[in-house]
XYZ file of C-alpha atoms in Angstrom:
318
model
C 1.738 98.246 135.626
C -0.744 95.636 136.930
C -0.218 92.154 135.558
C -3.004 89.629 135.964
C -2.017 86.357 137.557
C -2.635 83.150 135.532
C -5.735 82.131 137.493
C -7.411 85.519 137.008
C -6.450 85.589 133.349
C -7.825 82.116 132.798
C -11.094 83.062 134.482
C -11.451 86.159 132.285
C -10.805 84.085 129.164
C -13.590 81.683 130.137
C -15.953 84.619 130.741
C -14.952 86.151 127.406
C -15.564 82.889 125.531
C -18.878 82.470 127.292
C -19.954 85.911 126.103
C -18.964 85.132 122.509
C -20.399 81.628 122.358
C -22.686 81.166 125.369
C -25.078 78.803 123.639
C -22.363 76.299 122.695
C -21.400 75.835 126.339
C -24.970 75.776 127.606
C -26.314 73.420 124.933
C -23.411 70.994 125.335
C -23.879 70.855 129.104
C -27.657 70.466 128.762
C -27.307 67.725 126.155
C -24.814 65.800 128.285
C -27.012 66.101 131.373
C -30.077 64.951 129.450
C -28.187 61.917 128.135
C -27.110 61.013 131.675
C -30.665 61.467 132.952
C -31.992 59.279 130.143
C -29.443 56.568 130.916
C -30.449 56.646 134.563
C -34.109 55.981 133.685
C -33.220 53.233 131.189
C -30.962 51.408 133.636
C -33.449 51.665 136.484
C -36.145 50.216 134.226
C -33.781 47.439 133.185
C -32.965 46.593 136.802
C -36.623 46.055 137.745
C -37.788 44.320 134.528
C -34.791 42.264 133.394
C -35.010 43.822 129.929
C -31.531 44.983 128.830
C -31.356 48.782 129.007
C -30.225 48.916 125.390
C -33.677 47.826 124.155
C -35.483 50.279 126.427
C -33.170 53.028 125.172
C -33.615 51.972 121.539
C -37.419 52.178 121.742
C -37.124 55.614 123.303
C -34.575 56.695 120.682
C -36.936 55.591 117.912
C -39.828 57.562 119.429
C -37.526 60.557 119.768
C -37.301 60.668 115.942
C -40.953 60.136 114.966
C -42.383 63.013 117.025
C -41.769 66.647 116.121
C -41.515 67.896 119.688
C -40.155 66.261 122.817
C -42.665 65.878 125.677
C -42.360 68.857 128.029
C -40.872 68.211 131.435
C -39.472 64.799 130.463
C -36.109 63.394 129.389
C -37.564 60.323 127.649
C -39.651 60.495 124.475
C -41.778 57.317 124.396
C -45.441 58.280 124.035
C -47.697 55.315 124.803
C -50.650 54.794 122.519
C -53.803 55.723 124.529
C -55.289 52.269 123.988
C -52.066 50.677 125.180
C -52.025 52.941 128.237
C -55.708 52.929 129.236
C -57.104 49.818 127.573
C -60.466 49.547 125.820
C -63.775 48.090 126.875
C -64.715 46.530 123.541
C -63.856 42.922 122.704
C -61.729 41.452 121.376
C -58.929 43.695 122.537
C -55.199 43.127 122.794
C -55.015 45.721 125.618
C -58.289 45.100 127.549
C -57.179 46.745 130.779
C -54.291 48.877 129.618
C -50.677 48.546 130.691
C -50.293 51.772 132.655
C -48.547 51.356 135.989
C -46.617 53.232 138.637
C -42.857 53.114 138.280
C -41.473 55.576 140.818
C -43.188 54.349 143.991
C -45.368 57.410 144.609
C -48.571 55.343 144.145
C -49.680 57.652 141.316
C -49.859 56.679 137.652
C -48.779 59.639 135.585
C -48.567 59.644 131.785
C -46.132 62.567 131.987
C -43.705 60.850 134.360
C -40.603 59.259 132.815
C -40.333 56.426 135.305
C -44.031 55.502 135.110
C -43.925 55.446 131.315
C -40.691 53.499 130.946
C -41.679 51.000 133.659
C -44.955 50.441 131.784
C -43.021 49.853 128.553
C -40.616 47.488 130.290
C -43.426 45.560 131.977
C -45.167 45.120 128.624
C -42.016 43.779 126.931
C -41.285 41.580 129.961
C -44.677 39.892 129.526
C -43.292 38.259 126.356
C -39.946 37.296 127.865
C -36.441 38.710 127.939
C -34.718 37.059 124.969
C -33.973 38.956 121.757
C -36.716 37.064 119.927
C -39.221 37.723 122.745
C -38.452 41.436 122.568
C -38.772 41.443 118.773
C -42.239 39.854 119.023
C -43.347 42.330 121.706
C -42.236 45.260 119.555
C -44.006 43.926 116.485
C -47.251 43.487 118.413
C -46.997 47.091 119.582
C -45.892 48.821 116.346
C -47.179 46.342 113.709
C -44.363 47.411 111.351
C -41.319 45.375 110.342
C -39.085 48.376 109.549
C -39.800 49.898 112.958
C -38.880 46.669 114.738
C -35.687 46.290 112.708
C -34.683 49.911 113.344
C -35.129 49.501 117.106
C -33.189 46.230 117.143
C -30.372 47.839 115.132
C -30.195 50.801 117.504
C -30.071 48.449 120.484
C -27.063 46.725 118.861
C -25.272 50.068 118.535
C -26.004 50.995 122.158
C -24.837 47.554 123.279
C -21.505 47.911 121.491
C -20.726 51.431 122.713
C -22.589 51.357 126.060
C -23.896 54.916 125.718
C -26.608 56.943 123.988
C -24.208 59.869 123.464
C -23.139 59.024 119.919
C -22.961 62.312 118.057
C -19.695 62.016 116.089
C -19.831 62.162 112.287
C -17.328 61.781 109.447
C -17.038 62.715 105.776
C -17.553 59.662 103.514
C -14.182 59.922 101.714
C -10.785 60.958 103.131
C -10.358 64.730 102.996
C -6.795 64.098 101.813
C -8.129 62.436 98.645
C -8.652 64.216 95.324
C -12.434 64.604 95.284
C -15.125 67.091 94.254
C -18.866 67.422 94.673
C -21.748 69.839 94.334
C -25.436 69.780 95.147
C -26.935 67.270 92.702
C -29.983 66.236 94.722
C -33.155 66.516 92.637
C -31.377 66.546 89.260
C -33.017 64.598 86.439
C -31.904 61.038 85.700
C -32.915 58.899 82.732
C -31.691 55.333 83.308
C -34.613 53.080 84.211
C -37.169 55.783 83.418
C -37.345 59.466 84.198
C -36.651 60.116 87.885
C -34.865 62.524 90.197
C -31.395 62.082 91.649
C -31.820 61.138 95.312
C -28.393 61.985 96.628
C -25.084 63.782 96.174
C -22.345 62.541 93.832
C -18.806 62.760 95.210
C -16.323 62.287 92.358
C -13.015 60.654 93.244
C -10.496 58.179 91.824
C -11.118 54.448 91.637
C -10.295 52.743 94.905
C -10.558 55.782 97.202
C -11.850 54.464 100.559
C -15.522 55.036 101.365
C -16.305 55.503 105.063
C -19.369 55.345 107.243
C -20.501 58.828 108.184
C -22.372 57.713 111.278
C -22.999 55.102 113.961
C -25.325 52.434 112.654
C -25.858 48.908 111.401
C -25.215 47.478 107.924
C -28.756 46.808 106.744
C -28.133 46.077 103.059
C -25.234 44.916 100.879
C -25.070 43.655 97.326
C -25.974 44.621 93.790
C -28.623 47.098 92.673
C -29.090 47.748 88.937
C -29.202 51.500 89.588
C -26.522 51.760 92.270
C -24.258 48.854 91.383
C -22.412 47.500 94.404
C -23.973 49.360 97.303
C -24.144 49.417 101.102
C -27.067 50.644 103.207
C -26.567 51.705 106.842
C -29.442 52.457 109.234
C -28.384 54.894 111.958
C -29.804 55.620 115.419
C -31.821 58.570 114.081
C -34.064 56.461 111.798
C -32.002 57.548 108.784
C -30.905 55.144 106.043
C -27.528 56.045 104.494
C -27.056 54.769 100.943
C -23.565 54.340 99.446
C -23.654 53.362 95.759
C -21.478 52.681 92.660
C -18.807 51.081 94.849
C -15.819 49.315 93.340
C -16.096 46.711 96.094
C -16.763 46.147 99.786
C -14.355 46.234 102.693
C -13.094 42.709 103.419
C -15.184 40.946 106.052
C -18.034 43.497 105.986
C -21.429 41.861 106.437
C -25.094 42.635 107.000
C -25.838 43.185 110.685
C -22.413 44.599 111.514
C -22.277 47.666 113.769
C -20.180 50.512 112.357
C -18.985 53.887 113.592
C -18.007 57.120 111.813
C -14.797 56.587 109.864
C -15.106 52.818 109.451
C -14.190 51.871 105.869
C -17.048 50.049 104.129
C -15.809 49.945 100.523
C -14.141 51.973 97.786
C -15.127 54.374 95.014
C -16.079 52.798 91.703
C -18.388 53.229 88.705
C -20.638 50.174 88.994
C -24.313 50.098 88.114
C -26.820 50.831 85.351
C -27.076 47.198 84.378
C -26.819 43.565 85.524
C -24.314 42.497 88.204
C -20.760 43.434 87.268
C -21.670 46.346 84.968
C -19.086 49.114 85.349
C -17.671 52.122 83.530
C -20.867 53.720 82.241
C -19.949 56.955 84.064
C -16.905 58.451 85.821
C -15.975 56.915 89.198
C -17.846 58.505 92.089
C -19.686 57.784 95.306
C -23.428 58.318 95.253
C -24.419 59.213 98.818
C -28.102 59.309 99.748
C -30.053 59.834 102.968
C -33.590 58.625 103.677
C -35.639 59.602 106.726
C -38.215 57.310 108.308
C -40.992 58.809 110.447
C -42.636 55.596 111.569
C -45.080 55.572 108.656
C -43.164 56.553 105.524
C -39.582 56.843 104.338
C -38.384 59.559 101.969
C -35.213 60.957 100.437
C -33.830 64.313 101.539
C -30.886 66.440 100.436
C -27.600 65.239 102.020
C -25.513 68.123 100.661
C -25.770 70.447 103.724
C -24.786 67.573 106.006
C -21.830 66.637 103.826
C -20.574 70.227 103.935
C -20.856 70.244 107.729
C -19.105 66.880 108.127
C -16.379 68.005 105.728
C -15.696 71.061 107.913
C -15.644 68.863 111.011
C -13.160 66.484 109.358
C -10.865 69.400 108.463
C -10.963 70.607 112.080
C -9.968 67.262 113.621
């Protein structure tokens, strides 16, 4: 009887797994390579402009979310406004000659080349200065939108803390060992404060059960809301606002502007809301979890239930 040696057996197992799940291996490798390629462009741009790579990466990450399709043949996603790139002849103009420039040394200016585009972005920001406030002003003059600027600055803070753009972990918002239950309640009718729809999923659990961040992001909002009671809002690196409401209280020391990661405790389950500050007990204790997508122009609620189910499965498999 022929017995395969360990090396041959191991090779056959890899081939077998590749046949069963080829896309999981391929997509993971491609995603990791793209992240490394992106980081290379960001850090090169930073080296020649003096702008920290985290801000360059954060602008690109923001643009990655507001466009439906990634530019073909590129690893970065920033798409310069044509007026910004080419300039305009009419006066007055903020971009009279355009900012386009060559970034890879081939003496050609190419709007489809990652290095040319990111060098142009970096040069534009550099014209204002290299401090955080300088960068904030440059971004506002380009986007003319406060939420966009704040989102980019938040994302830069996350990248600065973790020193990578590969931040794909997620967590379920309550411990899977807790006694909890939930179903799809997004879109259900609500009456308090006028007829409206329920913009989230209710996760019922006991008072005091820890509530965790599901994602990497920055605490953007904390405090009382007459609908949500004590609530926390976290803006993640995908232009999504995560809303945690009806909390019993906040985690000690938590504050606006703090960078969080999946699994960080932000508060506990309660039944606050539907009235002035301190109102509690008008409904059973639960976490209201909502998600809001921003596309650079508008922000809207979408159903978090499918994501919660996925993150719950991931938490069980850890």
